[in-house]
mmCIF file of C-alpha atoms in Angstrom:
data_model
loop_
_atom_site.group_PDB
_atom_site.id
_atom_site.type_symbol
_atom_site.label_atom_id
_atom_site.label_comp_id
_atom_site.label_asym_id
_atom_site.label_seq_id
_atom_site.Cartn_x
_atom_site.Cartn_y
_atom_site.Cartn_z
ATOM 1 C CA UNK H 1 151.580 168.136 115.738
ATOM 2 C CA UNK H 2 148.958 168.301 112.958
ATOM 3 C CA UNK H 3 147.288 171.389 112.173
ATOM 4 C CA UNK H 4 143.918 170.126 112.874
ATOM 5 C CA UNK H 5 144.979 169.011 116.772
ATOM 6 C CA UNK H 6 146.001 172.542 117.231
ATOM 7 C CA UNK H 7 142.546 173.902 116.456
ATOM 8 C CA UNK H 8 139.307 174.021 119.253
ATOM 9 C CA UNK H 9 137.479 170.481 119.174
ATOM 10 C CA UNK H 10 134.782 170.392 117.249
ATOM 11 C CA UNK H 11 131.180 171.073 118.292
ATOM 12 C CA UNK H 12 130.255 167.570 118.506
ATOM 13 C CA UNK H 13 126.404 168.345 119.081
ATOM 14 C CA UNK H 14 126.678 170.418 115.678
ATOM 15 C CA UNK H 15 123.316 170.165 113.341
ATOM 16 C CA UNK H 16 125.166 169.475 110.721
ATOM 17 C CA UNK H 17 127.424 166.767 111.792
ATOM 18 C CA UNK H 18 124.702 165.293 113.689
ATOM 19 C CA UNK H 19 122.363 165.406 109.851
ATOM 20 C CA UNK H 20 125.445 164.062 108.197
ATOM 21 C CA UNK H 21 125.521 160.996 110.784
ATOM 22 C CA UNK H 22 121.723 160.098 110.469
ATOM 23 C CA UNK H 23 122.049 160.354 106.516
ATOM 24 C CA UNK H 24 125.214 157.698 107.008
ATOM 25 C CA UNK H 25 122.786 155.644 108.892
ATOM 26 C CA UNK H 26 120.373 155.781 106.461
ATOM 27 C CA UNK H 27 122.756 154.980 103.417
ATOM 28 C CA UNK H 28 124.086 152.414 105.086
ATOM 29 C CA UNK H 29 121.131 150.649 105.741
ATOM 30 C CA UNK H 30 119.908 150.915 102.374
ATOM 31 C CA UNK H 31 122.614 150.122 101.171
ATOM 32 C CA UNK H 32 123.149 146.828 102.259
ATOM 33 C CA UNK H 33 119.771 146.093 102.495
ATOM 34 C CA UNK H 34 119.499 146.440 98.524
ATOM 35 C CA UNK H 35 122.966 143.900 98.468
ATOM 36 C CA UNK H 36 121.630 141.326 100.224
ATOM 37 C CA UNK H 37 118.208 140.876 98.473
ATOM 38 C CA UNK H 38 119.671 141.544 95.102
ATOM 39 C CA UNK H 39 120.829 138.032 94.216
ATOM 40 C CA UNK H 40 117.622 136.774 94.292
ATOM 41 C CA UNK H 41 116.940 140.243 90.985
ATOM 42 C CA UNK H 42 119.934 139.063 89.605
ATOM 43 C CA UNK H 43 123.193 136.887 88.838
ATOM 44 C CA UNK H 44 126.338 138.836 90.443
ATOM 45 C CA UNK H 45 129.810 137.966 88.311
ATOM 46 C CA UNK H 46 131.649 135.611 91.296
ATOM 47 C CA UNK H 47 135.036 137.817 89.687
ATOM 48 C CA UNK H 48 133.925 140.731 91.087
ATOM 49 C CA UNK H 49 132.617 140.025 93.862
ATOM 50 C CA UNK H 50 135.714 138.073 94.448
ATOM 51 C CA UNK H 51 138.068 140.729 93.420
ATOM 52 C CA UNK H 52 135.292 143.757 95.376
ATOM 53 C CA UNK H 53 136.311 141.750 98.457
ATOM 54 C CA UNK H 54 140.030 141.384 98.072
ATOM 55 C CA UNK H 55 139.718 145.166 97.263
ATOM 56 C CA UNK H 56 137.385 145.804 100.153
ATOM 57 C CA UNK H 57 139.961 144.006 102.694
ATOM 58 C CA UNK H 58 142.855 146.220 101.414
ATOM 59 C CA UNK H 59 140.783 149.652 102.672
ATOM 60 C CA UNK H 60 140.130 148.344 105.374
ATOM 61 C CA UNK H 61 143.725 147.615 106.367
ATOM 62 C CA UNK H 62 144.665 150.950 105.068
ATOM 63 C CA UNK H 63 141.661 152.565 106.608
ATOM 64 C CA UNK H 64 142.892 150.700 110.153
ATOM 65 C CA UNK H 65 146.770 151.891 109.808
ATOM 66 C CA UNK H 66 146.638 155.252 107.920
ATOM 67 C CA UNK H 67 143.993 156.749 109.393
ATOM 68 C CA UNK H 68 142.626 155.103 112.683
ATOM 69 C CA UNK H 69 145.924 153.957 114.486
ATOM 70 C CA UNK H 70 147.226 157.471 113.496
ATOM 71 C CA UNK H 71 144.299 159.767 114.892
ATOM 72 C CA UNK H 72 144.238 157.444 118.135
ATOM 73 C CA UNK H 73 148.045 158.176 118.618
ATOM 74 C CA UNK H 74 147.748 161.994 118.288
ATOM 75 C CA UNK H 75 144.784 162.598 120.298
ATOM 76 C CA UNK H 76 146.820 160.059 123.202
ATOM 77 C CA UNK H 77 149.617 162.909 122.010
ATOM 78 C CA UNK H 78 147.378 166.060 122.519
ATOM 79 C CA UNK H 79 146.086 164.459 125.869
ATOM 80 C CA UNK H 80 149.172 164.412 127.266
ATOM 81 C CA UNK H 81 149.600 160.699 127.522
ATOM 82 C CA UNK H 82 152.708 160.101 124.726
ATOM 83 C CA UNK H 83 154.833 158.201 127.424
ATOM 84 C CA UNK H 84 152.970 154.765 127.061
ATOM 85 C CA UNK H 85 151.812 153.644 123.262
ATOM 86 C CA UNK H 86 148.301 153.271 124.224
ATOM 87 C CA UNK H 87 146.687 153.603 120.492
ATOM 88 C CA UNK H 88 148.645 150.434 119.723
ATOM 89 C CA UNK H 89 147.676 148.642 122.784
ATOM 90 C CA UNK H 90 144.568 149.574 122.353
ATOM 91 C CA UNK H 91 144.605 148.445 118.786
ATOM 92 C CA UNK H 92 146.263 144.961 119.638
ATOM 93 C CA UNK H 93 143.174 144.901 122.165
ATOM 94 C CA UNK H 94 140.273 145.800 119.388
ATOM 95 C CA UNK H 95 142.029 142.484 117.204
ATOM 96 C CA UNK H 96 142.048 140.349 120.323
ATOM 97 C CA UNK H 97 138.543 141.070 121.067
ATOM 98 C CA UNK H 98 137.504 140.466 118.052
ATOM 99 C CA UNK H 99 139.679 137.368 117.899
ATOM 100 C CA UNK H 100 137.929 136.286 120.841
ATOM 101 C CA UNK H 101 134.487 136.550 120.126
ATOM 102 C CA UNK H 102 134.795 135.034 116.671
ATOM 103 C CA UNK H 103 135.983 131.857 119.353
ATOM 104 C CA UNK H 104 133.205 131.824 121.036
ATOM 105 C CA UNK H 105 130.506 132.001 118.000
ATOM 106 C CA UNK H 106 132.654 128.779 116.538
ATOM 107 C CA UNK H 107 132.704 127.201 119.739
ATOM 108 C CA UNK H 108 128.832 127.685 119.696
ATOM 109 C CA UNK H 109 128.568 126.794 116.280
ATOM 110 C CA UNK H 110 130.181 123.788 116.575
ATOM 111 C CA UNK H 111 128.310 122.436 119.511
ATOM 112 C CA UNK H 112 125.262 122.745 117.483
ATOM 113 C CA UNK H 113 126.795 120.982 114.934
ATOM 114 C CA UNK H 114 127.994 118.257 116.704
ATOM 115 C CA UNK H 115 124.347 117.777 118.994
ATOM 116 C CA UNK H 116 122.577 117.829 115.436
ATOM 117 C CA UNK H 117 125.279 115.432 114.146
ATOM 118 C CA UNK H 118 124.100 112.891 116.625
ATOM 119 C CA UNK H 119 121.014 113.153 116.773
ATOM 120 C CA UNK H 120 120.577 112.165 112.961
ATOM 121 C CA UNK H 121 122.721 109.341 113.688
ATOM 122 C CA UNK H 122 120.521 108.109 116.184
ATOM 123 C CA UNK H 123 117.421 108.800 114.152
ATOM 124 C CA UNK H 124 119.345 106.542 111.327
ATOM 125 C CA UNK H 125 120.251 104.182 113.591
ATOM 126 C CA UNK H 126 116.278 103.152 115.016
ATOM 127 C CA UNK H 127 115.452 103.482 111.380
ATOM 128 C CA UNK H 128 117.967 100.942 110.231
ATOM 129 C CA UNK H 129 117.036 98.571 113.006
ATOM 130 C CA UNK H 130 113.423 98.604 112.245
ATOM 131 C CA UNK H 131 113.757 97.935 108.794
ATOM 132 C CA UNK H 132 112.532 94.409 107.813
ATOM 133 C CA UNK H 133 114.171 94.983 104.150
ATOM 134 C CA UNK H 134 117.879 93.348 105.140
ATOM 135 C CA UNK H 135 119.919 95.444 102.992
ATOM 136 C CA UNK H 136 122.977 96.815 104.542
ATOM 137 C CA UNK H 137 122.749 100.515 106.779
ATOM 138 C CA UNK H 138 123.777 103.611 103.800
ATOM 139 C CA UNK H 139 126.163 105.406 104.863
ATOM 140 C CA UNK H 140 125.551 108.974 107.161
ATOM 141 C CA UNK H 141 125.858 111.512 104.851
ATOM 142 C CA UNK H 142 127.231 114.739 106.988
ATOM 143 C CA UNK H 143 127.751 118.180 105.239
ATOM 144 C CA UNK H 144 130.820 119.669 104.954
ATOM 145 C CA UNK H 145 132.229 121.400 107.846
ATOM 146 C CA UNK H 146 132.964 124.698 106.045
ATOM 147 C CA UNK H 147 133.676 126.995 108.827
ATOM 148 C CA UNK H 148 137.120 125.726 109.313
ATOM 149 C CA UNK H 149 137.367 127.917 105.699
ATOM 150 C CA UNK H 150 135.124 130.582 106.531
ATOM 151 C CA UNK H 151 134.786 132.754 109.730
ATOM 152 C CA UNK H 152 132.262 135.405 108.265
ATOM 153 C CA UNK H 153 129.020 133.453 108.333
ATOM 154 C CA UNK H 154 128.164 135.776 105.047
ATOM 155 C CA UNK H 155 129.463 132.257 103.224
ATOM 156 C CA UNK H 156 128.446 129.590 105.163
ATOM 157 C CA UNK H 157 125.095 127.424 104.821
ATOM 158 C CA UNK H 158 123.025 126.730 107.614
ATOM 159 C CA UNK H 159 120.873 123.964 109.061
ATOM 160 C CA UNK H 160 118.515 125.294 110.997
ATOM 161 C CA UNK H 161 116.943 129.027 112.415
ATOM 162 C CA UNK H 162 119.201 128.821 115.524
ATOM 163 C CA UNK H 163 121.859 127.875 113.195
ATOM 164 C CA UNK H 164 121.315 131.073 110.949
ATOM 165 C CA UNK H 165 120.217 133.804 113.697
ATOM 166 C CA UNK H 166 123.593 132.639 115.652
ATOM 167 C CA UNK H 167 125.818 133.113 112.040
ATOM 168 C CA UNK H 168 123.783 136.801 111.383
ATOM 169 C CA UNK H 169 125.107 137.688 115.349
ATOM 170 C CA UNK H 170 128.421 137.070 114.549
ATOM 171 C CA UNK H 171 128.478 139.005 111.552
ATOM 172 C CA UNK H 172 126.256 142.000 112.962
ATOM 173 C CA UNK H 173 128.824 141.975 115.727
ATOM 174 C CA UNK H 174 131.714 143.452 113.314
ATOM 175 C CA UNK H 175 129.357 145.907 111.815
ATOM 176 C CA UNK H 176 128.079 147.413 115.055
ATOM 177 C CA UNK H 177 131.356 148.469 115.995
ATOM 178 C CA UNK H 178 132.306 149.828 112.501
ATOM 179 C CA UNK H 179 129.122 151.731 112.765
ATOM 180 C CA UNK H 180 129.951 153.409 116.396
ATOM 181 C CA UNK H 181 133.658 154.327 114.658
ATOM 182 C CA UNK H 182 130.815 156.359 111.996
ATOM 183 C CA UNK H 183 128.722 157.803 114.891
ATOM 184 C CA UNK H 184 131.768 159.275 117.332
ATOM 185 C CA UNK H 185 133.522 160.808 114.072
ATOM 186 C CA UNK H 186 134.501 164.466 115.022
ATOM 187 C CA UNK H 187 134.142 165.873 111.592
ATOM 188 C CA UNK H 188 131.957 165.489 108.727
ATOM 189 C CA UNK H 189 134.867 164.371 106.205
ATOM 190 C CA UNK H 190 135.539 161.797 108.386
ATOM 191 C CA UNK H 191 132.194 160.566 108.609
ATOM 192 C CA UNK H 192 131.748 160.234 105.285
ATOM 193 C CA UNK H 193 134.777 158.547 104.368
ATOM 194 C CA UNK H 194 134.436 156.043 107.356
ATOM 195 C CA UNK H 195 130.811 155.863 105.748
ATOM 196 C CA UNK H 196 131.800 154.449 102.184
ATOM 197 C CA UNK H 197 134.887 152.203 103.756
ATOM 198 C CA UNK H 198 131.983 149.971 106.270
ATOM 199 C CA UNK H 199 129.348 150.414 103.068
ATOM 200 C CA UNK H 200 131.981 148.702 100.785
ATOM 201 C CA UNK H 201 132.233 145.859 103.446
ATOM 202 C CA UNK H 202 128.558 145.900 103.984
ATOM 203 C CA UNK H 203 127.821 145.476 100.230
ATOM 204 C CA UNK H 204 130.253 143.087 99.316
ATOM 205 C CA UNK H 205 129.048 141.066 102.819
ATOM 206 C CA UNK H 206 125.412 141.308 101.823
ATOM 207 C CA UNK H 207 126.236 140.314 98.361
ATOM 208 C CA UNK H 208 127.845 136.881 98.914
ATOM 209 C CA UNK H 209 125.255 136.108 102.154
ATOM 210 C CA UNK H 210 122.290 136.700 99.926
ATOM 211 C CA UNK H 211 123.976 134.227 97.651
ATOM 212 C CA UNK H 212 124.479 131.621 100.020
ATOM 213 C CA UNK H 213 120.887 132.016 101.454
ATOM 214 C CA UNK H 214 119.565 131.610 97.537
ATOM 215 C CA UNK H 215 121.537 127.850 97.746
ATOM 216 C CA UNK H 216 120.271 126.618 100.964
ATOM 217 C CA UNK H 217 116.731 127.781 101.505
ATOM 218 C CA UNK H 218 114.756 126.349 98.896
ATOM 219 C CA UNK H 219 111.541 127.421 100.065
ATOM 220 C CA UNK H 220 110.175 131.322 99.861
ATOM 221 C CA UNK H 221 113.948 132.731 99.183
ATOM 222 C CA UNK H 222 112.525 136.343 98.730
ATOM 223 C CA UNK H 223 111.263 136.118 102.546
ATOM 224 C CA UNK H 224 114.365 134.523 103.943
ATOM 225 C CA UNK H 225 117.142 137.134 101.974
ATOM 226 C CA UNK H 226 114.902 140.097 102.824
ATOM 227 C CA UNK H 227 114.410 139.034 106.748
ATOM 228 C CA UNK H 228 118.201 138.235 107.065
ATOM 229 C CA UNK H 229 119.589 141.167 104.742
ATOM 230 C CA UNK H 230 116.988 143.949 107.235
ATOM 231 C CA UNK H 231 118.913 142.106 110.207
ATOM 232 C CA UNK H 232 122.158 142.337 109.078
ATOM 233 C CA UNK H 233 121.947 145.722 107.529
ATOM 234 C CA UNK H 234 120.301 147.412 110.863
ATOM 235 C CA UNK H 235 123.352 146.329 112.738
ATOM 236 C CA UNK H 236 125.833 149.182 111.088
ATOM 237 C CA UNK H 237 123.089 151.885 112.061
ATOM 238 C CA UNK H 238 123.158 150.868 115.274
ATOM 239 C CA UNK H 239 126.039 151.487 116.202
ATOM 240 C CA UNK H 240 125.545 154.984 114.469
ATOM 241 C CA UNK H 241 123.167 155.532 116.688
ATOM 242 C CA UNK H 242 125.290 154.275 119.738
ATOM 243 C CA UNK H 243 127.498 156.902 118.665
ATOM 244 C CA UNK H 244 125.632 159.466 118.209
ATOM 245 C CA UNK H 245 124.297 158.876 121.722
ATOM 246 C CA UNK H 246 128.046 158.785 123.000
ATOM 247 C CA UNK H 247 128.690 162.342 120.865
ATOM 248 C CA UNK H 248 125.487 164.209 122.293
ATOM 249 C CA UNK H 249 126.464 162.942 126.330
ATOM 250 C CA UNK H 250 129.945 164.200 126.107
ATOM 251 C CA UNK H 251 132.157 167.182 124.865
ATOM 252 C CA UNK H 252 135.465 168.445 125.906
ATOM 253 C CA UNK H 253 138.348 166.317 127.007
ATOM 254 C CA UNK H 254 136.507 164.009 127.665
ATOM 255 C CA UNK H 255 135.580 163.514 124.113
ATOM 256 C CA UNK H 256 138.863 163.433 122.959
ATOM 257 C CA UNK H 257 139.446 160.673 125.472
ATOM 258 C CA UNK H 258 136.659 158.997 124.340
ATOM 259 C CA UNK H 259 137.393 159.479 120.933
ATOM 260 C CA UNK H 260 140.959 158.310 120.926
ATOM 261 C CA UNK H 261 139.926 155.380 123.112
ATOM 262 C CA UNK H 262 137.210 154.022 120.842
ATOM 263 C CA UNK H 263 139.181 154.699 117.472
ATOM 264 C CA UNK H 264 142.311 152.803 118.763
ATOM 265 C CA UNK H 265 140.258 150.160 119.283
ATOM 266 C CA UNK H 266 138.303 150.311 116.318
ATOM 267 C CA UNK H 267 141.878 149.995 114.287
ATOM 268 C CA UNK H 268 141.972 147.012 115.635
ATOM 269 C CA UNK H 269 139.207 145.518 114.850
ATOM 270 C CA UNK H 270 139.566 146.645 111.231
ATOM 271 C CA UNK H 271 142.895 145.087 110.816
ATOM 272 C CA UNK H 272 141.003 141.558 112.076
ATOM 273 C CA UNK H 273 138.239 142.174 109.929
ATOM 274 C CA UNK H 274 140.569 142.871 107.057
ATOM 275 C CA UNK H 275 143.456 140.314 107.339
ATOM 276 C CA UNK H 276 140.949 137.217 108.859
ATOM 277 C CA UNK H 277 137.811 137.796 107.318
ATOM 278 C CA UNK H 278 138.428 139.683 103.901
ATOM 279 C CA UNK H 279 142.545 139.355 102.493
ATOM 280 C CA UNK H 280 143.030 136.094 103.943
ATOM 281 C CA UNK H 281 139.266 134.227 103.488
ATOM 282 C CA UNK H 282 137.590 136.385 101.796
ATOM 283 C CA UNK H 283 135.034 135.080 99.063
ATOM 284 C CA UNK H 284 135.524 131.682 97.128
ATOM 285 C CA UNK H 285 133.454 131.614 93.958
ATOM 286 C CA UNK H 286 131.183 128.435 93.370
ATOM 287 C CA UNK H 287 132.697 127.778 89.539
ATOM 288 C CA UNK H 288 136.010 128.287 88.587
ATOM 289 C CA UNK H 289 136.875 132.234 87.487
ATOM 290 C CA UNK H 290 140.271 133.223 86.042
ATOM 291 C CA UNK H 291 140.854 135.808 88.921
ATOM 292 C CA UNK H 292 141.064 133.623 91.238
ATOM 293 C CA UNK H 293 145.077 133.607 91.508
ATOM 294 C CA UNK H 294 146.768 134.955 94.133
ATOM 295 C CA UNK H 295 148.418 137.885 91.694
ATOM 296 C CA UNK H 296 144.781 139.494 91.088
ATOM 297 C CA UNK H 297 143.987 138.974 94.576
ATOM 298 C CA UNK H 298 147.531 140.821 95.742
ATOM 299 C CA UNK H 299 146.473 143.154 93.175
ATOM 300 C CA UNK H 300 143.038 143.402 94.126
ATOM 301 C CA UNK H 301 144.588 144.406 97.989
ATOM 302 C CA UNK H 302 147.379 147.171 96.609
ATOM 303 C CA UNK H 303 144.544 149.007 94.759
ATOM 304 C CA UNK H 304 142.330 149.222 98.166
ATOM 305 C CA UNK H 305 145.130 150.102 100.414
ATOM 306 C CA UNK H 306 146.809 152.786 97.704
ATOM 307 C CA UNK H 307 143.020 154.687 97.554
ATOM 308 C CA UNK H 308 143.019 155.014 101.002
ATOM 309 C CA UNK H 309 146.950 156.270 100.663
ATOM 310 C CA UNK H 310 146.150 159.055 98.167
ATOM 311 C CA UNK H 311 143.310 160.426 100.303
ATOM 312 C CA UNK H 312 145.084 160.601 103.334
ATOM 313 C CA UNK H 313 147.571 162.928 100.965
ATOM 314 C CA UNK H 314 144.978 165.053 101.330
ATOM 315 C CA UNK H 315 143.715 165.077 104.933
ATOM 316 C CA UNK H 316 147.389 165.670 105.905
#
């Protein structure tokens, strides 16, 4: 058993973990606050940001499996419970919930898609007939359906404010929960790694959502990418501060059950996040770029997953 399990759980309530939690939420925040407004500053290089979230997906599948899975599965260890896998169940759990409530935000989505569908054809429709002119009915022009490509609403375009607060739910939902995994951290080290992994997500995230706000709202972009970035980047602190809240209620073994419960889970919804949203989606530039291969992206992915690799040399 690692060295660290062996040792007396750590003061949960301690000043200084409890400071270095509230100074994650307040990088965080800032953070991707910053991202999200700066495309309206200045013109990101669709490369990077392509290749930042190819990289980005790679911690956070290494993140998920090196260091999440494998703290869930000791604690289950220390607890006493080593006869049933419950870190991986739990961790197949976290990717099914997540699984599941990305269905039900496109099942929403789509609904409103299809009512608004109609109801332009309708409107086209009484126009047509009352026309006097004669010439023929143009034909419906509907716009793409891009959320077959995309699940993270960070790249999708939006036609109206229920449209865009529903998309900026979805999203927040991800980031709440990789802010909690921030908040119920047992140790400062691991606070501040788990800190930079969701703030690489975050920024990236912020980055391309600030970009497609610039393309489809015309009118007062400053407003709109400030009012949707401070939504979006309040949702990681959050869940700080749900964990925090969850740290200062309980100590003991029942920490440690709480702890192992909530990080198994969390794995899981890392591994979604990374493989559905990040490795497999991920970011597709506007205008052609010459990473855009799968070799830089596979690249991109080995470089994310081998930083996480070399720090866990470390930890262990």
């Amino acid at each position: 058993m690692p060295r660290y399990l062996l040792q007396a759980t750590p003061d949960l309530r301690s000043r200084s973990l409890v400071l270095i939690k509230i100074w994650s939420l307040i990088i965080v925040f800032n953070l991707t606050f910053i991202a999200g407004t700066s495309p309206y500053l200045m013109k990101w290089n669709e490369g990077f940001i392509l290749l930042g979230t190819q990289f980005a997906g790679g911690v956070f599948l290494g993140i998920a499996l090196l260091q999440f899975l494998r703290d869930s599965n000791e604690f289950f260890d220390k607890l006493g419970s080593d006869d049933y896998p419950f870190a991986f169940m739990l961790a197949v759990s976290g990717y099914l919930l997540t699984m599941l409530a990305d269905c039900v935000c496109v099942y929403v989505y789509r609904k409103r898609k299809c009512r608004e569908t109609a109801a332009q054809q309708r409107k086209s429709s009484t126009n047509v007939a009352s026309s006097s002119t004669g010439t023929s009915q143009s034909r419906i022009q509907v716009p793409d359906d891009r959320f077959n490509h995309y699940v993270d609403p960070a790249f999708f375009s939006t036609s109206s404010f229920g449209d865009s607060i529903l998309l900026i739910v979805m999203l927040s939902f991800h980031s709440v929960y990789e802010g909690i995994t921030i908040g119920i951290a047992g140790t400062g080290s691991k606070a501040w790694r788990t800190l930079w992994v969701v703030s690489l997500h975050k920024i990236f995230a912020a980055i391309a959502m600030g970009i497609a706000l610039m393309r489809t709202i015309p009118d007062h972009p400053l407003i709109s990418c400030a009012a949707y970035s401070f939504v979006f980047a309040i949702s990681t602190p959050l869940g700080v501060g749900i964990g925090i809240v969850i740290d200062s209620t309980v100590q003991g073994v029942v920490a440690d059950w709480i702890y192992a419960i909530f990080i198994g889970i969390s794995s899981g919804v890392f591994l979604y996040v990374s493989v559905n949203h990040l490795v497999s989606k991920g970011y597709s530039p506007h205008s052609k770029v010459s990473v855009d291969t799968p070799l830089h992206k596979f690249l991109a992915v080995l470089v994310g997953v081998a930083v996480i690799a070399i720090i866990m040399i470390w930890e262990s």
